Every structure is written in structure tokens, then in C-alpha cells.
Short mmCIF file of C-alpha atoms in Angstrom, two decimals:
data_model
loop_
_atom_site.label_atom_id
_atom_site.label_comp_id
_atom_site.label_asym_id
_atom_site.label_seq_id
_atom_site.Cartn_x
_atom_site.Cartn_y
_atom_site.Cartn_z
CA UNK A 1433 29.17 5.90 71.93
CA UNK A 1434 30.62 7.05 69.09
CA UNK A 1435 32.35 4.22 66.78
CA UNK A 1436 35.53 4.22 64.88
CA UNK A 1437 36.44 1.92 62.33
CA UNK A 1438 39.30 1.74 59.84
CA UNK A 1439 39.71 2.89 56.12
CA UNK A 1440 39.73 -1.46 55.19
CA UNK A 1441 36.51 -2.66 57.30
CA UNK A 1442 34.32 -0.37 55.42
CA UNK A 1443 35.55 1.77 52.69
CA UNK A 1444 37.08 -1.29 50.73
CA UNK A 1445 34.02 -3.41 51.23
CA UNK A 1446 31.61 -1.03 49.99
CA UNK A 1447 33.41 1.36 47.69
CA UNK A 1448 35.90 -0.63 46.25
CA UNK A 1449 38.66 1.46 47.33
CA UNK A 1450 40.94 2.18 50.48
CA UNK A 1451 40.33 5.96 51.81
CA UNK A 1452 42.77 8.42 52.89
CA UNK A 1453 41.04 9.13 56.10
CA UNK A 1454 39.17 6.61 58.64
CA UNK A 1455 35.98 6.49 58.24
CA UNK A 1456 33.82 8.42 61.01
CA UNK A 1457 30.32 6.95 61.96
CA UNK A 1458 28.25 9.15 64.02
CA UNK A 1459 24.75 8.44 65.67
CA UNK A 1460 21.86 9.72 64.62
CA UNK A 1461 21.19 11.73 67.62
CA UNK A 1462 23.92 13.80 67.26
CA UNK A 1463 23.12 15.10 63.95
CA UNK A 1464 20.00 16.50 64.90
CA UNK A 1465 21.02 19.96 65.99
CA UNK A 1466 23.55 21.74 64.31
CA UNK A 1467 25.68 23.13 66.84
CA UNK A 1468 26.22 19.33 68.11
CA UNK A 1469 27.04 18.31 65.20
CA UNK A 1470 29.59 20.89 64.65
CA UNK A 1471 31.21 20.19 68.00
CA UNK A 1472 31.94 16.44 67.34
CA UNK A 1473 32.80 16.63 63.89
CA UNK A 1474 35.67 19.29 65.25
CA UNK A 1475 36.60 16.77 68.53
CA UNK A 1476 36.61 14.22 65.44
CA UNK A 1477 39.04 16.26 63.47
CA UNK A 1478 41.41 17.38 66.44
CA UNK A 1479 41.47 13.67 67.02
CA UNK A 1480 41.93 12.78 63.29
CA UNK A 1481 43.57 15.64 61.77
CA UNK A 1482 43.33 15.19 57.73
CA UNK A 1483 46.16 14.32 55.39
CA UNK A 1484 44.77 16.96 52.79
CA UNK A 1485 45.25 20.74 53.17
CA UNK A 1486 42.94 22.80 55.29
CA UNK A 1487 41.02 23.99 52.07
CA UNK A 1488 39.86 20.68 50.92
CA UNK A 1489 36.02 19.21 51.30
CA UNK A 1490 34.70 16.25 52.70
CA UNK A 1491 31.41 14.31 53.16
CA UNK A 1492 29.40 14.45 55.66
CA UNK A 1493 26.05 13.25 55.89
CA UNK A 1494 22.86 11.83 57.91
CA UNK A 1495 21.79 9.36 59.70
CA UNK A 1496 26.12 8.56 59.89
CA UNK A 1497 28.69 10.33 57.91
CA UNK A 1498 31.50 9.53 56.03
CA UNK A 1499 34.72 11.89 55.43
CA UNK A 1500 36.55 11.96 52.45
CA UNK A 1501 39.09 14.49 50.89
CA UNK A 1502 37.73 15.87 47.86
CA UNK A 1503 39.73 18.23 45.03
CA UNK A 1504 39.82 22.51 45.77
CA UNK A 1505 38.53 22.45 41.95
CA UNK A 1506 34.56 20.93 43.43
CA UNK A 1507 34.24 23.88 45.66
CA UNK A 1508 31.97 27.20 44.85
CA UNK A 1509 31.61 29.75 47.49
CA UNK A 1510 28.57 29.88 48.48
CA UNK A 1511 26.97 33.30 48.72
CA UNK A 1512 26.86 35.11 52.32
CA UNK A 1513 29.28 32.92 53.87
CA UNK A 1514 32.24 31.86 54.42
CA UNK A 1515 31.90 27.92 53.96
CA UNK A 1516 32.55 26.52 50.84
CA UNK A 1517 30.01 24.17 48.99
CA UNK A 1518 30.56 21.66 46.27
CA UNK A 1519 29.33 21.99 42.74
CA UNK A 1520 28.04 18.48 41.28
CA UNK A 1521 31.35 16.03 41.61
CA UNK A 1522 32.86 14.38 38.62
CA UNK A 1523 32.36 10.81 37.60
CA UNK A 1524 33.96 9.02 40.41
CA UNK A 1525 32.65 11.05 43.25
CA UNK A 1526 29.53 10.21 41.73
CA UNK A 1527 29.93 6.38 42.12
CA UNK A 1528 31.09 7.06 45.64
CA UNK A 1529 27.48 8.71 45.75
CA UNK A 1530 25.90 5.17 44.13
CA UNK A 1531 27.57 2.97 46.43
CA UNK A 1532 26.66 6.06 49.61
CA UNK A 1533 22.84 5.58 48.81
CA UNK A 1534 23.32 1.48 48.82
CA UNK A 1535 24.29 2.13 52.27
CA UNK A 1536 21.76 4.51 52.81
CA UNK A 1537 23.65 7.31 53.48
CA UNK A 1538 23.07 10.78 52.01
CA UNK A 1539 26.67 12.47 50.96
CA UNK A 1540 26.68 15.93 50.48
CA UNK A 1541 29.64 18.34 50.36
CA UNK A 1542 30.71 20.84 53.09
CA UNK A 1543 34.27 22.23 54.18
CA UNK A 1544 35.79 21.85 57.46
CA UNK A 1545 35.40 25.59 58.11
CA UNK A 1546 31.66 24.84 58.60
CA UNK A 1547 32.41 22.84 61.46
CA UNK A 1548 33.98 25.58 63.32
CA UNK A 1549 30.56 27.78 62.40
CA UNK A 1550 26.86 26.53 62.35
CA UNK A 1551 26.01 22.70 60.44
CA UNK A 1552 21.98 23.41 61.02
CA UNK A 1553 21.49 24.84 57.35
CA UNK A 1554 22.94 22.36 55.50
CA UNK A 1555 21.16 19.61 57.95
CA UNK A 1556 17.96 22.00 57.61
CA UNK A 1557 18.38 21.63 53.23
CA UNK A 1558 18.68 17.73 53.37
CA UNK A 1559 15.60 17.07 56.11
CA UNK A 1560 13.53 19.92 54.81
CA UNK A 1561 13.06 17.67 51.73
CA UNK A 1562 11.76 15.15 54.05
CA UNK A 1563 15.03 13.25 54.45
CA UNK A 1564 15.96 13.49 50.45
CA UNK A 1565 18.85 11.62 49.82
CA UNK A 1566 19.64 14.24 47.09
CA UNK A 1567 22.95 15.67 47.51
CA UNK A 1568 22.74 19.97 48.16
CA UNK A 1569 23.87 21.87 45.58
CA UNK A 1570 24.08 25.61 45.96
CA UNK A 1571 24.94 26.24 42.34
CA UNK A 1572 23.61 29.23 41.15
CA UNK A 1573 20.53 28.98 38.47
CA UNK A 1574 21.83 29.14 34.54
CA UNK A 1575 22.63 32.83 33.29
CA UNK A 1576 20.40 33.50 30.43
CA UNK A 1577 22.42 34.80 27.69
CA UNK A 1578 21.04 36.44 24.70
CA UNK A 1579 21.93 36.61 21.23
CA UNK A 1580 20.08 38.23 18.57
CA UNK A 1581 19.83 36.96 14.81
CA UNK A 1582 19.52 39.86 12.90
CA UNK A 1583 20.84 43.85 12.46
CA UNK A 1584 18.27 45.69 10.58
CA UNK A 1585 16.00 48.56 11.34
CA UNK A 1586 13.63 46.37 13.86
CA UNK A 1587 16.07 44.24 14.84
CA UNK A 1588 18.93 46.67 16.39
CA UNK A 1589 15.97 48.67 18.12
CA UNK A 1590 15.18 44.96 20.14
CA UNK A 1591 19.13 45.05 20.53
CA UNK A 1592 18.93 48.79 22.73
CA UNK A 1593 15.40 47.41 24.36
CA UNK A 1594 17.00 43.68 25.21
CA UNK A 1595 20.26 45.50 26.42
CA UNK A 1596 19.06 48.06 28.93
CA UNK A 1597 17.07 44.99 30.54
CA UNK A 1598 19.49 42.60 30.48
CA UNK A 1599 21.50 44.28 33.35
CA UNK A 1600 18.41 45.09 35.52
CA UNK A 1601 17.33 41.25 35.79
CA UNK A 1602 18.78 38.64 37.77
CA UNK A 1603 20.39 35.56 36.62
CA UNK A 1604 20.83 37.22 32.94
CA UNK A 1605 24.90 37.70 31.38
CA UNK A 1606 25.07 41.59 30.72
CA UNK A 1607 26.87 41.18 26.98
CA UNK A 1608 23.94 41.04 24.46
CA UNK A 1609 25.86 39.42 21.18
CA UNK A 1610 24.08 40.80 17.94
CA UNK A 1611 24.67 38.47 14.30
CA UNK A 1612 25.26 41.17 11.96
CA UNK A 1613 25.64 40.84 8.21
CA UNK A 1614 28.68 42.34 7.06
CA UNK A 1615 28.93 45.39 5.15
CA UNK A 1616 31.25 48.22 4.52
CA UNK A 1617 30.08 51.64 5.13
CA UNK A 1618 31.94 54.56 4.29
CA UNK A 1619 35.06 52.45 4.13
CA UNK A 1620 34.16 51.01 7.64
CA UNK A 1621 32.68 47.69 8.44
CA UNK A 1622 29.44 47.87 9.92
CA UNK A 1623 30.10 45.75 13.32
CA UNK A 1624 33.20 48.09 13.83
CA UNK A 1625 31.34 51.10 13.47
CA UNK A 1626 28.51 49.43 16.09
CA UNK A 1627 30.92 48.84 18.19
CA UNK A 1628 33.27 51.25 18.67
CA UNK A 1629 30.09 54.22 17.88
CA UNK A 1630 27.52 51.73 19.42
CA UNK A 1631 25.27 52.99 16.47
CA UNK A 1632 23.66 51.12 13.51
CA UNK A 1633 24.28 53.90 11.09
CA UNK A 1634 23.03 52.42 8.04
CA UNK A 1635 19.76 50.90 9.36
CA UNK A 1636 18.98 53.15 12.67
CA UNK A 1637 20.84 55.85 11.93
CA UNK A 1638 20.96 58.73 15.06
CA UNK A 1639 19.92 55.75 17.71
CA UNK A 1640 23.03 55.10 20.34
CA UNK A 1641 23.35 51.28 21.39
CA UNK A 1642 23.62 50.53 24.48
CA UNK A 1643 27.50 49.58 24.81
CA UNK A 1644 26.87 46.01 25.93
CA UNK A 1645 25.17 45.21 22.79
CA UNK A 1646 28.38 43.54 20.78
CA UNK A 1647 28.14 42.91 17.35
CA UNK A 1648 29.57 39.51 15.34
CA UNK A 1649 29.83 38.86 11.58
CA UNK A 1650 30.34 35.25 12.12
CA UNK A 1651 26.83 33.95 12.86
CA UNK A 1652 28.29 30.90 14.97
CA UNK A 1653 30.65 32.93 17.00
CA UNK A 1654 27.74 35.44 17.92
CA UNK A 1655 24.94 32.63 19.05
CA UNK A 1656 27.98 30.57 21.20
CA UNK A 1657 27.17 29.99 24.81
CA UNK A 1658 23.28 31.80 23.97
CA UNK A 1659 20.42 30.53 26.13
CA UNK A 1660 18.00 32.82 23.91
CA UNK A 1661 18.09 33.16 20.60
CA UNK A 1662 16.16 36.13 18.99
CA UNK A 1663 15.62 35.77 15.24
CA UNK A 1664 14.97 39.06 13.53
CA UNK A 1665 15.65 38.53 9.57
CA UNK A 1666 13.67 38.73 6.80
CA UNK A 1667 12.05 35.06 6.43
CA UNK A 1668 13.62 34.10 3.15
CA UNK A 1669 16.89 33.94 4.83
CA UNK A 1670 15.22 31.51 7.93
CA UNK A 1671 16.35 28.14 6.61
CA UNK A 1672 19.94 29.10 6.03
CA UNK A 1673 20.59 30.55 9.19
CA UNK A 1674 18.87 27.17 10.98
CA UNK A 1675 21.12 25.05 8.18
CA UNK A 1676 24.39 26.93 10.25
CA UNK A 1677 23.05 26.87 13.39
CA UNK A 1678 21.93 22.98 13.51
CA UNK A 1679 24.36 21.56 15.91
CA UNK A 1680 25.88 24.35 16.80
CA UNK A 1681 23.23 25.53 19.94
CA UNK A 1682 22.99 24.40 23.57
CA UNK A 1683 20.33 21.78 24.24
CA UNK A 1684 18.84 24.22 26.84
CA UNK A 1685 18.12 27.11 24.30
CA UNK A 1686 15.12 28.59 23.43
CA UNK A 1687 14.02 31.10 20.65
CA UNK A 1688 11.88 33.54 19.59
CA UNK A 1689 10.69 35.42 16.15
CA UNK A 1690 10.26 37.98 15.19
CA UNK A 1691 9.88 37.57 11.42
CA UNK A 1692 6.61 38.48 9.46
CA UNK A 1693 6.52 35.74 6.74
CA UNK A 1694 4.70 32.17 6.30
CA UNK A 1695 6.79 29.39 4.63
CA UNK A 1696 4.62 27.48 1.79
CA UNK A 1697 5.87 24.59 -0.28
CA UNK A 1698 4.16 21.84 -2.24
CA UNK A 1699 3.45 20.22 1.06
CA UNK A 1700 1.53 23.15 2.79
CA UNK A 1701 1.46 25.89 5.00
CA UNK A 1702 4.29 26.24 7.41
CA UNK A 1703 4.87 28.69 10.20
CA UNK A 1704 8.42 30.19 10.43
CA UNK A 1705 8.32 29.65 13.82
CA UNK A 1706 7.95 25.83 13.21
CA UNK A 1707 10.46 25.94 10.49
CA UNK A 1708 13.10 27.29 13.48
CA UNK A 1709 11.49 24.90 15.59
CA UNK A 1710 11.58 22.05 13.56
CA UNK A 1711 15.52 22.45 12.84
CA UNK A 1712 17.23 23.54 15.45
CA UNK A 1713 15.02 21.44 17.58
CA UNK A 1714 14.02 23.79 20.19
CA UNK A 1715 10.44 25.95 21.55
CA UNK A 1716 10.09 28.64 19.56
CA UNK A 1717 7.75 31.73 20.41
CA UNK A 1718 6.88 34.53 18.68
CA UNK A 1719 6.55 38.44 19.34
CA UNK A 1720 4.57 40.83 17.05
CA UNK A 1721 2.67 44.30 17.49
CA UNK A 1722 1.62 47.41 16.06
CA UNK A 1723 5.60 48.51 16.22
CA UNK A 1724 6.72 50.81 14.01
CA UNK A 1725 10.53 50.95 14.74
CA UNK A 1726 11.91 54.07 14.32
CA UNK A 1727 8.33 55.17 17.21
CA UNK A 1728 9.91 52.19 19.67
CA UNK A 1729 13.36 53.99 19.11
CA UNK A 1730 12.26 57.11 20.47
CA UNK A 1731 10.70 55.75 23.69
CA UNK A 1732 6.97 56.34 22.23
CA UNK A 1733 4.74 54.42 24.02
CA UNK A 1734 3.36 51.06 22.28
CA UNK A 1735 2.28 47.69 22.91
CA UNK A 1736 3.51 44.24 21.39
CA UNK A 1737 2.07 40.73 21.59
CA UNK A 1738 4.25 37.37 22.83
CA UNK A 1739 2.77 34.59 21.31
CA UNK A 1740 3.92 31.20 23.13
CA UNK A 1741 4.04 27.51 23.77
CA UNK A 1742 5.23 26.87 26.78
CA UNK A 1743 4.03 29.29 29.63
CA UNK A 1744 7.56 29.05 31.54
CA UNK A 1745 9.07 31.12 28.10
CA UNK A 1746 6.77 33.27 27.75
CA UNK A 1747 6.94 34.88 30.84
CA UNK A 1748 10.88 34.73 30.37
CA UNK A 1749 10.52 36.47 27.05
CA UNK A 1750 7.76 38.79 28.63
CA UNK A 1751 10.72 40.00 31.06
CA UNK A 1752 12.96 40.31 28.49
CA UNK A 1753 11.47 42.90 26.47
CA UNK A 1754 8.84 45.01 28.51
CA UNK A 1755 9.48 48.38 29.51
CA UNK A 1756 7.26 50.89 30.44
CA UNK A 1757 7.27 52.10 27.01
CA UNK A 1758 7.22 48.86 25.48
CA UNK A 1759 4.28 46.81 27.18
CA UNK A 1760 4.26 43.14 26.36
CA UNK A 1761 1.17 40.86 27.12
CA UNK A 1762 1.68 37.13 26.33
CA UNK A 1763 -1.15 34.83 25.27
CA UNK A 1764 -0.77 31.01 24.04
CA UNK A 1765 -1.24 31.16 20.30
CA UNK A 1766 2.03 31.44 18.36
CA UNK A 1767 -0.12 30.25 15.41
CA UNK A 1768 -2.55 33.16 16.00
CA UNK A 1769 -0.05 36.04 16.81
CA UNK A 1770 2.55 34.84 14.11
CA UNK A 1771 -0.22 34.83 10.91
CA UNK A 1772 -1.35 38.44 12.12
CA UNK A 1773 2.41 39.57 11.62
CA UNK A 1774 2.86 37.78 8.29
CA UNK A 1775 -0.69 38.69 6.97
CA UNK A 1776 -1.38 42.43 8.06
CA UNK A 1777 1.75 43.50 5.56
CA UNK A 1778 -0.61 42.02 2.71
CA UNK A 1779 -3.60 44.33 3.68
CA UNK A 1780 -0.84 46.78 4.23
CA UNK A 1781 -0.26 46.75 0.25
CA UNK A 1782 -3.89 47.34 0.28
CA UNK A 1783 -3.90 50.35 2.04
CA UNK A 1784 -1.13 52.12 0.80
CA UNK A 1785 -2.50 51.16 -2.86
CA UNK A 1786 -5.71 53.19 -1.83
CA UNK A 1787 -3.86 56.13 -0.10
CA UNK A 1788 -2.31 55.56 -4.16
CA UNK A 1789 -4.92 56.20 -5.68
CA UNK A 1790 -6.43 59.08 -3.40
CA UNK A 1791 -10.22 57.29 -2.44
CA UNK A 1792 -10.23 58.72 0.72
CA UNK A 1793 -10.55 57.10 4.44
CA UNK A 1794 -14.08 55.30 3.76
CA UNK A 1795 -12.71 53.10 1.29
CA UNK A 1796 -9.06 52.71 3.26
CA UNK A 1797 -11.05 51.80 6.56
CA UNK A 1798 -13.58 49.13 4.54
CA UNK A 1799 -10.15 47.88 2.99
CA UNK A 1800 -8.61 47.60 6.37
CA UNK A 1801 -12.23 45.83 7.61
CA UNK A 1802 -12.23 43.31 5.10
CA UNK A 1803 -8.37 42.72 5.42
CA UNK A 1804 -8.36 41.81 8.90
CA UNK A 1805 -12.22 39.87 8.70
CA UNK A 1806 -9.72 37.81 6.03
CA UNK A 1807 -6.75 37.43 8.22
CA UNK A 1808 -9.07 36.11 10.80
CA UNK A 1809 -10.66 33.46 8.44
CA UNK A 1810 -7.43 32.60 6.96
CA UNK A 1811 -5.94 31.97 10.43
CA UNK A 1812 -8.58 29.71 11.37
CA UNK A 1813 -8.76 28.07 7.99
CA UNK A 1814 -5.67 26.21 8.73
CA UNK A 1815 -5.11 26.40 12.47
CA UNK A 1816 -8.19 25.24 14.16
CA UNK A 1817 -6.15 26.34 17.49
CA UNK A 1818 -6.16 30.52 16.72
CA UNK A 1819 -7.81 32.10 19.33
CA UNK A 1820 -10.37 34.92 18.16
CA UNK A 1821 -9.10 36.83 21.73
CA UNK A 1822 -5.52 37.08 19.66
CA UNK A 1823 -7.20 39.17 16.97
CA UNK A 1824 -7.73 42.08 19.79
CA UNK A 1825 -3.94 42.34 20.77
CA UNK A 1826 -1.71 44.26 19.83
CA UNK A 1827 -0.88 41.95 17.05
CA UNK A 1828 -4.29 41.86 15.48
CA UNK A 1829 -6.42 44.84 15.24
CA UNK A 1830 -3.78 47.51 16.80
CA UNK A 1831 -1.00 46.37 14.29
CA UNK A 1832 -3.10 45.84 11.03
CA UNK A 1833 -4.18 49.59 11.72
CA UNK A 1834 -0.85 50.72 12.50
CA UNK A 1835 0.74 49.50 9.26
CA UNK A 1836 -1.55 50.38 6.95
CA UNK A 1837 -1.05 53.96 8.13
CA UNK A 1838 2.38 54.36 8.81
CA UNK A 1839 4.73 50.89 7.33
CA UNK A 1840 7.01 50.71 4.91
CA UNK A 1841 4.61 48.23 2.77
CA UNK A 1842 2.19 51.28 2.87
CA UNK A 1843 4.28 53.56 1.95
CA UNK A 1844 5.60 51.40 -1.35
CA UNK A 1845 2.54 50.57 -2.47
CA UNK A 1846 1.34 54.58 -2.67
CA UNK A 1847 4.49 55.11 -4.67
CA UNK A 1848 3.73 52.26 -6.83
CA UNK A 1849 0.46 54.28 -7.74
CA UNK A 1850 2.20 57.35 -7.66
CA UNK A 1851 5.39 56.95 -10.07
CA UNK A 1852 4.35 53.50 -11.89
CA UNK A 1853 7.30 51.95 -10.85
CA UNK A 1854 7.87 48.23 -9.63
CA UNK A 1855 7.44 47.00 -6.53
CA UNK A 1856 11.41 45.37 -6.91
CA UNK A 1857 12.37 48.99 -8.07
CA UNK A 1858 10.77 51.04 -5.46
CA UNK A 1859 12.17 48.61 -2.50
CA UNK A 1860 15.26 49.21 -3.88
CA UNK A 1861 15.52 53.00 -3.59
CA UNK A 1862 12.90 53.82 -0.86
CA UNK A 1863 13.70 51.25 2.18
CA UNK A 1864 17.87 51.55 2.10
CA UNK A 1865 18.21 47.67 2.19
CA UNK A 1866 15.29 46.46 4.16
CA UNK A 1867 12.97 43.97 2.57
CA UNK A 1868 9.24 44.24 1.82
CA UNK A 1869 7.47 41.58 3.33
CA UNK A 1870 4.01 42.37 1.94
CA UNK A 1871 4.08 41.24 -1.51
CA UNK A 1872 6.08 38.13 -1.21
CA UNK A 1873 3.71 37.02 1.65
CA UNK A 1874 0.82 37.56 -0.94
CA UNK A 1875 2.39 35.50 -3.39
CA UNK A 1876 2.97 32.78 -0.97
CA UNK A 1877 -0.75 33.04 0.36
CA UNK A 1878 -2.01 32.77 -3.17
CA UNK A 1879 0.01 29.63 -3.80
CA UNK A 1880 -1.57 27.72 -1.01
CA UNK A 1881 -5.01 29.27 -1.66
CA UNK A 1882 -4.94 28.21 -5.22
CA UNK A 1883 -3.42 24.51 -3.63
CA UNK A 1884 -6.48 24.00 -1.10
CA UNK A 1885 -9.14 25.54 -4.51
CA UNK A 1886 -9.68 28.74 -1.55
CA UNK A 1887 -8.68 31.88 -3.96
CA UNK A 1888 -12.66 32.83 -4.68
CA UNK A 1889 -12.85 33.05 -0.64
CA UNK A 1890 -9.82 35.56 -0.37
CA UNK A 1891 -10.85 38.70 -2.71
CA UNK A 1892 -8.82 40.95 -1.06
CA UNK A 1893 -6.02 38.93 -0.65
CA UNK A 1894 -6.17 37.51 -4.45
CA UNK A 1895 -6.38 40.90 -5.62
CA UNK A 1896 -3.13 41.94 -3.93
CA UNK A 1897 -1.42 39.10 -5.27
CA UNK A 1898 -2.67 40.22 -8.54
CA UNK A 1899 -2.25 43.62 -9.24
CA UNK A 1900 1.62 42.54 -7.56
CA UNK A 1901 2.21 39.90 -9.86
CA UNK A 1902 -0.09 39.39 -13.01
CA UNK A 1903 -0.14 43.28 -14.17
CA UNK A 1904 -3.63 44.21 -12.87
CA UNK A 1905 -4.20 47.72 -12.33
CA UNK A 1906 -3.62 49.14 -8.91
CA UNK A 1907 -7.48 50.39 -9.40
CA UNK A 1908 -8.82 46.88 -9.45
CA UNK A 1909 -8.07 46.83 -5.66
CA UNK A 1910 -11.90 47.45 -4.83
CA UNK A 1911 -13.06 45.28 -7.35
CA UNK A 1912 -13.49 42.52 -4.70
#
């Protein structure tokens, strides 16, 4: 038998308020199959045709139901048909849900136009979590949206990479916002020339953007709304973008660098990764590999190394950025992948010093030997966690060889032997406003060498610092 009862014997007892509709109790039985359960709720409604307009919600649930009108405003279509389900209701719907489960009854959200179709799935969602009381949601998952910190040479080729995969993968926004420092180019600003031209002409010149990469000067403005944030500046600038963006990011964001660097202070050894991490307050992976830009710009086959915490992100960042001429393995050692970025630029100096001074490839491959045999010990010296497996990816062995053949820290140091010039002069006038990462990550090596009394175990790495800062000879670089 079914049983009616009014809007005062049970609404006002148990939810404090009088309803605009009776309340409709239903037996168990009848809820079992869908198609019953369709047919009395639409006797039900011919017999107690709503107050509300024919678009508006109401609950329904197991074992008995109760029917309430609920706002147009709580209803998302749900995708493939034509019945309307609620997104998560507003503060007081969601006492009505309190006082619902005091009663034991599970409330979830339907329309009426459900009734005249087929009730089983939405019975099927709330017993097929073995009678869950949680209320069905068919929300759709978070859109990962991307912003990227940074403009330069490396970081606008991520940009065209990040952008052509953004539209390919489910759940991700198409737009792929790009931070870029503002500077005026031929008159022009640089983010109206990207995009209007969808080309960085002063830092990857002859490259076309793909046209939903959309550049920002305000730094704020570019990372609002991101999901993933993608740092790619040179690390001295790290702490002052995290002192902007503190506050200013979405509790579900996650990051990623991309900068070769270590931060050192009187306190020790820091990661940059941690320094990100530790201000903004969020997991932080890492992504380095034997990556010469302006090769990855062309399409030419490489590999690249994602170096994570938490498994979940790395395969999300492993999506993000492999294509099939851009293959990305992920392992779990951001301490292990991120020192291989930072330190191979040192040996890089190395390298290029010996191409310098024209010794030939015995003495550049026993320089590149010993510089990596050092970046291993080094790595392990203050991360007992580095995995000696990391040292064979792409961000160990392939990427140490790769830069001391063909980087820009390579190339500086051979025309520091060649024209006698400094190391601030030549950065100047040979890398058209890109940074060189080598020799200020062998000064800050040195000073937490000489902190923990570990210089005499570095020779190659004190010599670097050396001949870079305290005059010596680029010939002493063998004298290790």
C-alpha cells in the first residue's frame, strides 16, 4: 500500500521546515526495478502535480523517497541524455541531506523527465556502491588547466609541445596561458607580437606557436584558474615569482620545474623544487633531459626525464609533455633528476673550456667521466634517496653528454678561451638574453662544499669554480 502523509507530520518534525509538496513514501519493493519505479513516481505526480515549473528537480531516493522542489541553477545535463542531474546543492540542501541520512534515507537529485524514461541507472549508481548513502553526482572530473612560468628559449618550445597536447587529452582546458616578461621589440611588446604572430621572435625566433598558447605580462593574471603550473625561469628569479604567487593559486594545483639551479644559503643545500614547494605549498616535480631547444623545436627526436613525488603527477605530467618526438619516462627521484640538471651545466663549463683550449676528445671525454662520476657522488652526498638507476636517464648520462657538446655553457666557456673575455661579457653578447646557469651553479656548489670542509673531494668541480671566479687559468682545468 502505498502511504501518504502531509508536508506537517513529517517534513516539520524532521527538517525543521514545512515543504511545498507532500511528502511521498514508497516501499521498498517498488524501487527495485527501474521501470516500476518510474511508473509510480509518474501515477504519484499525475496525482500530485508540483507547484514548481516542469524544469525543476526533486529528491528521490531508496528504501522511501522524499520530493522536494529544488532551484533550475543545481541542475547539469548530464551527458547522453536527456535527464537532468544535480551538481552538489548549496548549504541548505545540504542540511536537508544531514537530517535525510538521520532518517536513513539516501537523497539524490533527478528531474521529473526521468520518470517518464528509465530510473534503473540512477538506482543501479546508489546500490552498486553497496547501498552508499552518498548522494550521485555526475559532475564532470576537474579540467586541468595549464599555465607556464616562463618565455625564454626552453620555455616557449614546452609552450608549442604543452599546446598541441592539450587539445588531444581529455578533461584538459585548450587555452595554455604563458607568464611572459615584458619587453619591447622593434617598437612592439613581446606578448602582442606572440599573440597576434604566435611567435617568440626574440627568444625562438622562426618557431610558430600554436595559437592557443596566450601570452600574459601580469604573472597573477596568467597562473589564475591554473591546475598546473610549469616553472621555466632561470632559478635566481624562483623566490620572487613564489613571493607573488603565495596566495594567489588554487589549493588543488600542482607544479613542475624545469629550472637547472640548486639554492644554497648559510643553512644548506636546497632544491628549487623544494623552494617552490615549500612556498606555494604544493607537490612539485621536476623534468630534465639531454634537450637542446632549438633540436626539440624542430621535431628531432629526444628523450627527457620526469622526476616525481607522487606517482598520480607524474603520470599526469608524463601525458602532458610526451610526443613521439619527445619521449618522457618518469622515475621517483626529483632529488636525483633535479641535481643532474643543475650540475651537468658545471661539467658543461668543463667541456667547452677544453674544446677552448683545443686538447682533443681524450681529454674532453675523461673530463666528461670525471664530471658525471662527481655529479653522482655529490648527489648522494646529500640525498641519501638518489637512485644510481636516475644517472642512466635521459637526465644523467644522455644530458651531461649532450651539453657538453652542443649547450650554450659549452659554447661560452670555448669563447672564454678563445677571446679572453668574461664570462658576464660573453653571456651578454653571445646568448641574446638567456642566462648561463653553469657558472653560478659552480659558485653555489663551492659554497656548500667549502661549508660541509668537501672542496678536496670535488677537483673538477673546485676547479670550475676557480678558474670562473678567483682568476685561474682556463689551462688549470686538468690540473685535478
Amino acid at each position: 500500500m502505498w502511504l501518504r502523509k502531509t508536508a506537517g507530520d513529517v517534513t516539520q518534525k524532521f527538517l525543521g521546515r514545512r515543504p511545498l509538496l507532500p511528502v511521498l513514501l514508497l516501499p521498498p519493493r517498488l524501487l527495485v526495478h527501474g521501470s516500476t519505479a518510474a511508473a509510480a513516481a509518474a501515477l504519484l505526480l499525475l496525482r500530485f502535480p508540483p507547484c514548481a515549473s516542469s524544469s525543476s528537480s526533486f529528491w528521490f531516493g531508496a528504501p522511501s523517497a522524499f520530493i522536494l522542489p529544488l532551484p533550475k541553477t543545481n541542475q547539469t545535463q548530464l551527458a547522453g541524455t536527456s535527464s537532468s542531474f544535480a551538481v552538489p546543492p548549496p548549504l541548505r540542501q545540504r542540511s536537508r541531506d544531514s537530517s535525510a541520512k538521520k532518517l536513513g534515507i539516501a537523497p539524490f537529485l533527478v528531474s521529473p523527465g526521468i520518470f517518464a524514461k528509465e530510473a534503473a541507472p540512477v538506482m543501479t549508481n546508489s546500490l552498486a556502491n553497496g547501498g552508499s548513502s552518498r548522494p550521485f553526482s555526475s559532475s564532470p572530473p576537474t579540467r586541468e588547466k595549464v599555465c607556464l612560468i616562463g618565455s625564454g628559449n626552453w620555455g616557449s618550445v614546452i609552450a608549442k609541445i604543452v599546446a598541441e597536447n592539450v587539445v588531444k587529452l581529455p578533461n584538459f582546458d585548450p587555452e595554455v596561458r604563458m607568464w611572459v616578461f615584458e619587453e619591447i621589440v622593434d617598437g612592439r611588446k613581446l606578448t602582442d607580437i606572440i599573440n597576434t604572430e604566435h611567435e617568440n621572435v626574440k627568444y625562438l625566433p622562426n618557431v610558430k606557436l600554436p595559437n592557443n598558447v596566450v601570452a600574459h605580462p601580469t604573472l597573477l593574471n596568467a597562473a589564475e584558474g591554473a591546475t598546473l603550473l610549469v616553472f621555466v625561469i632561470p632559478h635566481q628569479f624562483v623566490k620572487g615569482i613564489c613571493e607573488q604567487l603565495r596566495g594567489n593559486t588554487l589549493p588543488e594545483a600542482r607544479a613542475i620545474s624545469l629550472i637547472k639551479g640548486v639554492d644554497v644559503s648559510k643553512s644548506g643545500l636546497q632544491l628549487i623544487s623544494d623552494v617552490i614547494k615549500d612556498n606555494l605549498e604544493m607537490d612539485v616535480s621536476v623534468l630534465m633531459g639531454a634537450n637542446i631547444a632549438s633540436e626539440v623545436a624542430k621535431e628531432c627526436f629526444c628523450e627527457t626525464t620526469v622526476g616525481y613525488r607522487v606517482q598520480e603527477n607524474g603520470v599526469i605530467w608524463q601525458k602532458l609533455f610526451n610526443t613521439p618526438y619527445f619521449k618522457v619516462s618518469a622515475i621517483n627521484d626529483v632529488a636525483g633528476v633535479e641535481l643532474c640538471g643543475a650540475l651537468k651545466n658545471v661539467v658543461a663549463i668543463a667541456a667547452g673550456l677544453v674544446d677552448g683550449l683545443k686538447y682533443g676528445e681524450n681529454s674532453k671525454a675523461a673530463i666528461i667521466r670525471i664530471g658525471l662520476m662527481e655529479m653522482r657522488k655529490f648527489s648522494k652526498a646529500f640525498y641519501a634517496g638518489v637512485k644510481d638507476e636516475t644517472f642512466f636517464e635521459s637526465c644523467g648520462v644522455a644530458d651531461v653528454i649532450t651539453t657538453c657538446f652542443g649547450g650554450r655553457n659549452r659554447k661560452v666557456a670555448e669563447a672564454r678561451v678563445q677571446t679572453g673575455k668574461s664570462f658576464e661579457v660573453l653571456e651578454r653578447e653571445l646568448l641574446n638574453g638567456q642566462k648561463l646557469q653553469g657558472t653560478l651553479t659552480a659558485r653555489e656548489v663551492h659554497q656548500i662544499l667549502k661549508i660541509k670542509g668537501m672542496v678536496d673531494e670535488f677537483p673538477l668541480f673546485t676547479q670550475v669554480y676557480r678558474i670562473c671566479y678567483e682568476g685561474l687559468p682556463p689551462s688549470a682545468i686538468t690540473d685535478i
